[in-house]
Short mmCIF file of C-alpha atoms and ligand atoms in Angstrom, two decimals:
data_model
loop_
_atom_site.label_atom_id
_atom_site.label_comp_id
_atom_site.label_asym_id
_atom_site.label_seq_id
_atom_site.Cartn_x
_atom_site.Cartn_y
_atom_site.Cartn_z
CA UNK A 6 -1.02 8.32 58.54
CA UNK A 7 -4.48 9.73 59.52
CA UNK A 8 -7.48 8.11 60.41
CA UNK A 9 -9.69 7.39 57.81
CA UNK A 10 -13.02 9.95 58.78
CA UNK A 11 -15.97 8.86 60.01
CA UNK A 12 -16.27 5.31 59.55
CA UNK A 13 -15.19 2.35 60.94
CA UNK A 14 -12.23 0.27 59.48
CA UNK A 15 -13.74 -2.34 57.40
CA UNK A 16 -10.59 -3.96 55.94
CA UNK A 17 -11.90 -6.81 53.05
CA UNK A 18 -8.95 -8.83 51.87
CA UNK A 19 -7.78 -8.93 48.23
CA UNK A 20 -7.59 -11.78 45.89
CA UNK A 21 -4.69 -12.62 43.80
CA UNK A 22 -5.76 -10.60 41.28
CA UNK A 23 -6.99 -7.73 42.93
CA UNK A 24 -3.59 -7.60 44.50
CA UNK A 25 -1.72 -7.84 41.08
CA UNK A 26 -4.17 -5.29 39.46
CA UNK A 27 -3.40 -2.41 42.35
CA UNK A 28 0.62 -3.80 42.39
CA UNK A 29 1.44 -0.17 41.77
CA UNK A 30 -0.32 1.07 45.04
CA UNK A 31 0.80 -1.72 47.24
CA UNK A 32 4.85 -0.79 45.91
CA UNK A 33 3.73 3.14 47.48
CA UNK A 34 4.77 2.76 51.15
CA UNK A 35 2.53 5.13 52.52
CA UNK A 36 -0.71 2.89 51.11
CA UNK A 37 0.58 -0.28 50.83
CA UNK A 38 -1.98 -3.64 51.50
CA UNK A 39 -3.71 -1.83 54.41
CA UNK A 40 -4.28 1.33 52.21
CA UNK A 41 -5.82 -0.72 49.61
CA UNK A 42 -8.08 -2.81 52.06
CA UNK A 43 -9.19 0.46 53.18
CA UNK A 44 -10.14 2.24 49.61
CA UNK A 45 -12.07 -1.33 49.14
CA UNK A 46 -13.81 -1.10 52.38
CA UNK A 47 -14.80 2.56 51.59
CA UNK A 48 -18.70 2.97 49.78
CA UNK A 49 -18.81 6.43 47.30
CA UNK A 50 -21.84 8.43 46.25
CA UNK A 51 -21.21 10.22 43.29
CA UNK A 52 -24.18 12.75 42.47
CA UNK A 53 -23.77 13.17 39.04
CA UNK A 54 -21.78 11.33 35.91
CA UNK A 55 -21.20 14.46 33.80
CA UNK A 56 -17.72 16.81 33.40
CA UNK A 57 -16.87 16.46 37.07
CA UNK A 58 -17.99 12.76 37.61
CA UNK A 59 -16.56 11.50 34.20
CA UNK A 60 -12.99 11.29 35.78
CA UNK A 61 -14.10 10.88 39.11
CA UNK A 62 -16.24 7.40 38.60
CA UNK A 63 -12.77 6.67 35.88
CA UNK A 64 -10.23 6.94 38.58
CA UNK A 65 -12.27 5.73 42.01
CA UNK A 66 -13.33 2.52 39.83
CA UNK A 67 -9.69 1.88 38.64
CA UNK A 68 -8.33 2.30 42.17
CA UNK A 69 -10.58 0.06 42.72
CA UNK A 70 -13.01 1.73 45.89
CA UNK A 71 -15.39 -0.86 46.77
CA UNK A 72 -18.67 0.18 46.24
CA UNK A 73 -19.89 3.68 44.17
CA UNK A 74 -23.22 4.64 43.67
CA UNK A 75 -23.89 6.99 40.65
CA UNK A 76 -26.78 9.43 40.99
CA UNK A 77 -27.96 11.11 37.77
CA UNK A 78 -31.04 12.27 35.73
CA UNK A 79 -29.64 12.75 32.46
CA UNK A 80 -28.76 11.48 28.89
CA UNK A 81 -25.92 11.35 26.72
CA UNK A 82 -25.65 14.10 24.30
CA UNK A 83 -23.60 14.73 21.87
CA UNK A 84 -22.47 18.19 22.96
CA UNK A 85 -21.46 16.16 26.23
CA UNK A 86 -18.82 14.31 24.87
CA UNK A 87 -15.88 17.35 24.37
CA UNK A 88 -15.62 17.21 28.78
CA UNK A 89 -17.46 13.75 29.68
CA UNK A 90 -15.12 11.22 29.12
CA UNK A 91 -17.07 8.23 30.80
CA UNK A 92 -19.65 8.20 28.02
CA UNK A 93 -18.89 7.23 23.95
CA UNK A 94 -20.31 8.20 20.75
CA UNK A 95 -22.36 5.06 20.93
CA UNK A 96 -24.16 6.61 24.19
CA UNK A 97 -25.32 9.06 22.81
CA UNK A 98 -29.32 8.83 23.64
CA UNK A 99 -28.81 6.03 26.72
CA UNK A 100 -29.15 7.16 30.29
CA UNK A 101 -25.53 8.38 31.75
CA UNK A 102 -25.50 6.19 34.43
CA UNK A 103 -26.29 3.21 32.22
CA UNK A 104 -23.20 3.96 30.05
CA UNK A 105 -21.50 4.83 32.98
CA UNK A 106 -21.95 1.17 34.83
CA UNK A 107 -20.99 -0.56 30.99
CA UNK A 108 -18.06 1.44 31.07
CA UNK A 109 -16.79 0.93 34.94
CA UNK A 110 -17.59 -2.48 34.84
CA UNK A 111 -15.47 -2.84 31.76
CA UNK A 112 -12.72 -1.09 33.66
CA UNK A 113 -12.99 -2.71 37.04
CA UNK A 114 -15.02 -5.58 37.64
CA UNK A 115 -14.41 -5.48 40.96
CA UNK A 116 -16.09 -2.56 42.01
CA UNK A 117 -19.56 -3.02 43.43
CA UNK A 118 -21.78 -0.88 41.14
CA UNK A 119 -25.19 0.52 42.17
CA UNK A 120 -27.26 3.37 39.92
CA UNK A 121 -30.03 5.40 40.24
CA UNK A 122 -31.87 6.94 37.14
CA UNK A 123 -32.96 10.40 38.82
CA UNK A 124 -32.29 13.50 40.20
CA UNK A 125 -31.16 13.80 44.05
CA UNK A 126 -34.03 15.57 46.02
CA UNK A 127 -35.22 16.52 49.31
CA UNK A 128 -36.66 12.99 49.61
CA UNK A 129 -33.78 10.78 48.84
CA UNK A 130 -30.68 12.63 49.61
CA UNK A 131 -30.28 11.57 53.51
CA UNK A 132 -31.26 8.02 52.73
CA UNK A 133 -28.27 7.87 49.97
CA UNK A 134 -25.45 9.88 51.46
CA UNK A 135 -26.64 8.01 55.29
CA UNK A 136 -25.62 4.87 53.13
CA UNK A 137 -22.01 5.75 51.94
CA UNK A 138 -18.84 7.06 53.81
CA UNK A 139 -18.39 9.65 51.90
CA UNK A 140 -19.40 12.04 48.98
CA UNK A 141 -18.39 13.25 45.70
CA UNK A 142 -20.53 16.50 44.63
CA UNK A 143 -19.82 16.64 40.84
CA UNK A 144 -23.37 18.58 40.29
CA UNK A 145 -23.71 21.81 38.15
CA UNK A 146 -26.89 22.91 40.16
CA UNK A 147 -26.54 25.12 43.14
CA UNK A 148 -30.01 23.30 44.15
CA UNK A 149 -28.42 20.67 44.50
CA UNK A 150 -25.35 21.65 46.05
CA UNK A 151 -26.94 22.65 48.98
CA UNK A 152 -28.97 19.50 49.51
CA UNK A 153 -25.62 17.66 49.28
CA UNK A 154 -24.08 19.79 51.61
CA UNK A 155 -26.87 19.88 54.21
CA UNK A 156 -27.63 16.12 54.18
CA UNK A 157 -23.84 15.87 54.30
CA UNK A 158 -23.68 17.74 57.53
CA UNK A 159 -27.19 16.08 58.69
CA UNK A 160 -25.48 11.96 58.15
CA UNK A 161 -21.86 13.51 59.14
CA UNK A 162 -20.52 12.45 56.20
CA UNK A 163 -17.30 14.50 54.24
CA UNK A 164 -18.67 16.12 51.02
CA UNK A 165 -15.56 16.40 48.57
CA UNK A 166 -16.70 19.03 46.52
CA UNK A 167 -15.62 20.83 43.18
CA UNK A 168 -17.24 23.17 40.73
CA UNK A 169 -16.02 24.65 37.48
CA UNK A 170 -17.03 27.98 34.92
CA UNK A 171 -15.49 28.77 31.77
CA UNK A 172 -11.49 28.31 32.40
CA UNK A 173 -11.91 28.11 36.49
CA UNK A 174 -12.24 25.71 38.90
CA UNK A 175 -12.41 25.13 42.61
CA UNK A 176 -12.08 22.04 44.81
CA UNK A 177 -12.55 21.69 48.69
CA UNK A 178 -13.42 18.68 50.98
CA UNK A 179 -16.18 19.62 52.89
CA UNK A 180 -18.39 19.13 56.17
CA UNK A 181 -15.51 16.85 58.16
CA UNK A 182 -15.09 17.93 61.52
CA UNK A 183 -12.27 20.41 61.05
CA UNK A 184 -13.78 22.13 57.64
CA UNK A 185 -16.62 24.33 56.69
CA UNK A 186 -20.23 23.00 54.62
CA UNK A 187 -21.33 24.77 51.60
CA UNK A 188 -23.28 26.81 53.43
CA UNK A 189 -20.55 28.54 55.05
CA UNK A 190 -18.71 29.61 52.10
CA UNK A 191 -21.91 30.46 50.37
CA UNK A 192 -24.78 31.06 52.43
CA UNK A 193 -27.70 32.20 49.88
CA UNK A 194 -27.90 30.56 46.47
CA UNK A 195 -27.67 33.19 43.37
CA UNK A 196 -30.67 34.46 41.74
CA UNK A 197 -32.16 32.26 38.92
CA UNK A 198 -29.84 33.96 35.63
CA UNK A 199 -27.51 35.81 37.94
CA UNK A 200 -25.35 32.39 37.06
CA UNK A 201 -25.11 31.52 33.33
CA UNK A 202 -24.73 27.52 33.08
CA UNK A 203 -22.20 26.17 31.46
CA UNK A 204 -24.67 25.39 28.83
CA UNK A 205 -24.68 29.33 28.60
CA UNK A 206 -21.63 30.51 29.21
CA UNK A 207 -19.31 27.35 27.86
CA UNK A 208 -16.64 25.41 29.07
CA UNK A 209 -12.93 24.63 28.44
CA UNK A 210 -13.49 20.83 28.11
CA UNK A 211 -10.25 19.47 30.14
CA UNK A 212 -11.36 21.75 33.18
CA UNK A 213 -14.18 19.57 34.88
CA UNK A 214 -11.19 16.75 33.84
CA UNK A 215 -8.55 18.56 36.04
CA UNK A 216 -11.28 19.10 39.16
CA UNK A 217 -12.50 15.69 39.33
CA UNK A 218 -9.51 13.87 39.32
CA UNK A 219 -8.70 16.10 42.18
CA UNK A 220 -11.81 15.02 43.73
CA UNK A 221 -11.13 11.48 43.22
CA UNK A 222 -7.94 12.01 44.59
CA UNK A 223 -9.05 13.71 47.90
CA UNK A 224 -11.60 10.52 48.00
CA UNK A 225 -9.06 8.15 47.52
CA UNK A 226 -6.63 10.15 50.49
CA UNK A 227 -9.77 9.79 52.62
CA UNK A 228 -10.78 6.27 52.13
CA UNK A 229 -7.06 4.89 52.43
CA UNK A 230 -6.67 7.56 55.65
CA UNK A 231 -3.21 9.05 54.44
CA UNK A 232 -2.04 12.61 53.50
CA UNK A 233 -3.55 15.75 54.54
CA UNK A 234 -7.13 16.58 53.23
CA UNK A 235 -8.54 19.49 51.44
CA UNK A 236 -10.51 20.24 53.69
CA UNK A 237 -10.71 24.03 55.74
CA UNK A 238 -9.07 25.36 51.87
CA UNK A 239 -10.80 26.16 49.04
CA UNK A 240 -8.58 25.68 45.99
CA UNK A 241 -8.87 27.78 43.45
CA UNK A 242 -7.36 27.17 39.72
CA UNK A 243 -7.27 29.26 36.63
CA UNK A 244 -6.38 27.15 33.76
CA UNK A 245 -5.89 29.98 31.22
CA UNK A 246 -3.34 31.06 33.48
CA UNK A 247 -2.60 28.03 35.52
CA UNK A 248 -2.42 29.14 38.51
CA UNK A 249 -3.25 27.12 41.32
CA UNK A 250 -3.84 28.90 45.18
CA UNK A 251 -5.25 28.00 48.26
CA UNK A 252 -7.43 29.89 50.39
CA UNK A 253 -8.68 29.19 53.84
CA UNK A 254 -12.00 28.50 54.53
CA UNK A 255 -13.40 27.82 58.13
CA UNK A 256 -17.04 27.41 59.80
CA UNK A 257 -19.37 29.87 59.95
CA UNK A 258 -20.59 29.14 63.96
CA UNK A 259 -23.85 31.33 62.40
CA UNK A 260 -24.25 28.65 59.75
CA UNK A 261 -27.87 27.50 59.67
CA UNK A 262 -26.60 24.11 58.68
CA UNK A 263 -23.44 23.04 60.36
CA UNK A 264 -23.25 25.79 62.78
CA UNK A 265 -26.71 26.57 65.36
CA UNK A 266 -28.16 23.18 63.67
CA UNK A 267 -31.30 25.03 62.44
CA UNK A 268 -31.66 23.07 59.20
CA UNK A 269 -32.45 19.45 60.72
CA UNK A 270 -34.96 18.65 57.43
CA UNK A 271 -33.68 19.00 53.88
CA UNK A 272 -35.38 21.14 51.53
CA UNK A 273 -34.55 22.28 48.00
CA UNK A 274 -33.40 26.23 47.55
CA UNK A 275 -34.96 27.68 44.95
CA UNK A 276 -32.42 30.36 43.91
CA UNK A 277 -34.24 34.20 44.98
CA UNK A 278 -37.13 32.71 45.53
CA UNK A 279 -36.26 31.37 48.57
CA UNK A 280 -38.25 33.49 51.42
CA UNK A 281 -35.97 35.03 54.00
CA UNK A 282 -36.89 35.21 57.20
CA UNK A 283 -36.84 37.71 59.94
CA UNK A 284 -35.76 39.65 56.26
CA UNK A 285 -32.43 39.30 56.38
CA UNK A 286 -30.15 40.53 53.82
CA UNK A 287 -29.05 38.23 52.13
CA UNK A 288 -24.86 37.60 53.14
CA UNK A 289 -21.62 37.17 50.94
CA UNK A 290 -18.97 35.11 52.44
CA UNK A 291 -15.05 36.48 52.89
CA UNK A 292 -13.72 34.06 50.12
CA UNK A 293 -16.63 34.95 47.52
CA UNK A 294 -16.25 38.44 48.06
CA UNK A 295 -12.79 38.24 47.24
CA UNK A 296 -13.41 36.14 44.40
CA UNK A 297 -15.66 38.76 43.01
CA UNK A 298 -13.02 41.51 44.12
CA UNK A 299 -10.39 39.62 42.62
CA UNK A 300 -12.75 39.09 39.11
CA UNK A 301 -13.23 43.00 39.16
CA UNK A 302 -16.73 42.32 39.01
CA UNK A 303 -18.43 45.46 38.61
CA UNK A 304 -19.73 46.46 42.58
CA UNK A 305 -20.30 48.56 44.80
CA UNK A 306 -18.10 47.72 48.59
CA UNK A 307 -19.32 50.34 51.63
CA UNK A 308 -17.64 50.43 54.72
CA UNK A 309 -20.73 51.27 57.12
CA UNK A 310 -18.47 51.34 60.64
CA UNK A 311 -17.63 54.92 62.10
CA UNK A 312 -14.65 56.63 61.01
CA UNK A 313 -12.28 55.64 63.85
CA UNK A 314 -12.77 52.14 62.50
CA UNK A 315 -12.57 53.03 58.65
CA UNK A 316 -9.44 54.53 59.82
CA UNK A 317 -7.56 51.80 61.29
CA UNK A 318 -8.25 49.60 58.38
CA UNK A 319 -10.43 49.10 55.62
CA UNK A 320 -11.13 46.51 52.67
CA UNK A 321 -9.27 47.92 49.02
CA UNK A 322 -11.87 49.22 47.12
CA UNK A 323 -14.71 50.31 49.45
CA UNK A 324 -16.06 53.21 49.81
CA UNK A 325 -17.12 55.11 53.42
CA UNK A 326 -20.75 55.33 53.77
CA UNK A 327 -21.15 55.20 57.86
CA UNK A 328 -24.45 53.71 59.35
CA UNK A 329 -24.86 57.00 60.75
CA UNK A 330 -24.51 59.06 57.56
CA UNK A 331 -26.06 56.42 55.35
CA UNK A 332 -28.91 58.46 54.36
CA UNK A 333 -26.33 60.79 52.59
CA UNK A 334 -24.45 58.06 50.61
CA UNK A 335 -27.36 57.00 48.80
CA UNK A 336 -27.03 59.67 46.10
CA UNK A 337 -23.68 58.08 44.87
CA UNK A 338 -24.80 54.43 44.65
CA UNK A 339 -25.81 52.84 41.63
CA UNK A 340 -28.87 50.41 42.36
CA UNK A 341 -28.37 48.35 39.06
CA UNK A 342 -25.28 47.17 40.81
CA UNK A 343 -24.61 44.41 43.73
CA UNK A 344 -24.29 46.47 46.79
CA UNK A 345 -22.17 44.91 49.53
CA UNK A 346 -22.21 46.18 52.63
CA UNK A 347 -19.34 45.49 55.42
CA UNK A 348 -19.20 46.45 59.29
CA UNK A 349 -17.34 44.95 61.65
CA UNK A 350 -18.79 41.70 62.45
CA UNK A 351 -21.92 42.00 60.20
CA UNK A 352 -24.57 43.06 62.58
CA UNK A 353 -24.52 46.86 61.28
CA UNK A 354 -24.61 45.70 57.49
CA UNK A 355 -27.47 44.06 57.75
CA UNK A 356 -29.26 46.70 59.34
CA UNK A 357 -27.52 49.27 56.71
CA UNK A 358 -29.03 46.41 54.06
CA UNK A 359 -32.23 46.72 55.34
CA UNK A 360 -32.31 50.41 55.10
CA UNK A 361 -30.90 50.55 51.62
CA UNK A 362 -33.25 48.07 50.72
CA UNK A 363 -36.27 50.38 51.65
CA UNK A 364 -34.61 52.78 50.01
CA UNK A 365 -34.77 51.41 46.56
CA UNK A 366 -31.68 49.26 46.52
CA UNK A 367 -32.64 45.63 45.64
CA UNK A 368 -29.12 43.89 45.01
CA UNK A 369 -27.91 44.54 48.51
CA UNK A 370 -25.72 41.68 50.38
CA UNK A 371 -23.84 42.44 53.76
CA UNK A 372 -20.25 40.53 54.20
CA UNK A 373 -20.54 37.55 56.61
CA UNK A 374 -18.93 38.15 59.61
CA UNK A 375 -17.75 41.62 58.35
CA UNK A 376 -14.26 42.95 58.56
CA UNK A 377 -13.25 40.34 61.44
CA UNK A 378 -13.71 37.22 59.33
CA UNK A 379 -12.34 38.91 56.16
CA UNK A 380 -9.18 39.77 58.23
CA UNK A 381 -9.10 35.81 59.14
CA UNK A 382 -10.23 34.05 55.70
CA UNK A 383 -8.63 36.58 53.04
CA UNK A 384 -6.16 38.58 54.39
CA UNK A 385 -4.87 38.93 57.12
CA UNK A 386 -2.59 41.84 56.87
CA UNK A 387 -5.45 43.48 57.40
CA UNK A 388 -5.06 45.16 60.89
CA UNK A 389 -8.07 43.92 63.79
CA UNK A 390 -9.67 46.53 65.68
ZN1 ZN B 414 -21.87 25.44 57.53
#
């Protein structure tokens, strides 16, 4: 058994009831009484009670966690109610987190309820997560992902994340001392419209269903301190084809958040509008590049290093456009299309970025930690030079 992360024991005692309403934990050796004591010593914040917090709240209530606070903005509407299963017909029109607190309590009247009516911002976020052990992220708002993640990694808190489009899904537990933040897998938000919503773009109804009862389960592992986290592995699923893989994930030691520490006040991204500094160009982690790659989402992948590099070994798909030669690859690139630039470690791509930039090329993003940290996240039968 591990140790539960990052907070002390607290180990309330059940009542008689309690212990015959979680009978079918206690009978599971590796939770047993102590398990339970833990998952009711253990405090949630769930930021939002849509798709991904539907099941989430369902299951953490019925396993009966001690305390869970439900953050969201929103009402019920009717188009809700095909993916968020906390809420009824007879919502429709109330706040989510009022139907969501009829319906726990209904469920589990043991659980120690708290709400708030309102959106999670730069002003509240440390205060809330600082007062929980841990963190369920069931937002659809990249905004908002990256306030969770960086107050996460400010109160040292795990963020046990998930996110969902169309037929796909991924889950990770984030920001514990062995995994990456959000930040490290993707460190720029989109554009505002590069991402359709799901409002947009629709979404197979069971899907947020599938990824938050994995979230609730990686809560539950970490509040009762057994199994072995998600946490340094992104998993991916694909329910059209249902496929489930794993992919590793580490820290990013140039992470602004979790990494040199430069983000020590929250603020809210706001998606290309965010000013870059020192003009960087913007960066593409190994595990979203291969995403993309994997997607065959239309781009175009240049390998900027020298030839006796590009020789050696190379990402599939890119293209040779050395730093030195640049200049001359220009005429073949396409500048409607994302432009992502590799080197070795990524200092050369973002001068390459910076370059193409200038030279008419606004969708340019350079490959965090270039070739090296590809070789280590995604694939590592790539040879190291
Ligand atoms: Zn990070």
């Amino acid at each position: 058994m591990i140790a539960p992360l990052g907070w002390p024991p607290r180990l309330p005692s059940l009542d008689p009831e309690e212990i015959h309403r979680y009978s079918r934990h206690l009978l599971l050796p590796e939770l047993g009484l102590e398990g339970q004591r833990r998952i009711k010593g253990t405090r949630v914040l769930l930021v939002g009670a849509g798709g991904l917090g539907s099941p989430a709240a369902l299951y953490l209530a019925a396993a009966g966690i001690g305390h869970l606070t439900l953050v969201d903005f929103d009402a019920v509407d009717v188009t809700n109610l095909q993916r968020q299963v906390l809420h009824g017909t007879r919502d429709v029109g109330r706040l989510k987190v009022e139907s969501a607190r009829d319906r726990l309590r209904d469920l589990n009247p043991h659980v120690s309820l708290e709400v708030v009516a309102g959106r999670l911002d730069a002003g509240n976020a440390l205060g809330l997560v600082s007062g929980h052990d841990l963190v369920l992220d069931g937002t659809d708002s990249f905004a908002t992902r990256y306030l969770v993640s960086d107050a996460c990694v400010l109160a040292g808190k795990p963020n046990v994340h998930a996110s969902i489009f169309r037929f796909e899904g991924q889950a990770t537990v984030l920001s514990t001392p062995d995994a990456p933040c959000y930040r490290c897998i993707y460190p720029s938000p989109p554009a505002p419209g590069e991402v359709p919503s799901c409002s947009e773009a629709g979404v197979l109804g069971v899907l947020p269903g599938l990824l938050g009862t994995i979230q609730a389960t990686e809560a539950l592992k970490l509040a009762a301190g057994i199994g072995e986290p998600l946490s340094g592995r992104l998993l991916l699923v694909d329910a059209l084809s249902m496929r489930f893989r794993t992919m590793q994930v580490r820290r990013d030691p140039s992470c602004p958040a979790c990494g040199t520490r430069e983000i020590q006040e929250l603020r809210e991204e706001s998606g290309a509008c965010a000013v870059e500094p020192r003009e960087a160009v913007p960066e593409v982690s190994p595990a979203e590049l291969a995403l993309r790659l994997r997607d065959g989402e239309p781009l175009q992948l240049l390998d900027v290093r020298e030839v006796h590099e590009w020789e050696v070994a190379r990402i599939p798909g890119a293209r040779h456009a050395p730093l030195s030669r640049l200049e001359g690859a220009v005429a073949g690139l396409d500048p409607a299309l994302d432009t992502v630039l590799y080197c070795r470690s990524g200092v050369r791509s973002q001068e390459a970025g910076r370059r193409l930039r200038a030279a008419g090329f606004p969708r340019v993003l350079s490959l965090a930690g270039g070739i090296l940290r590809y070789a280590a996240e995604v694939d590592p039968t790539l040879p190291r030079c």
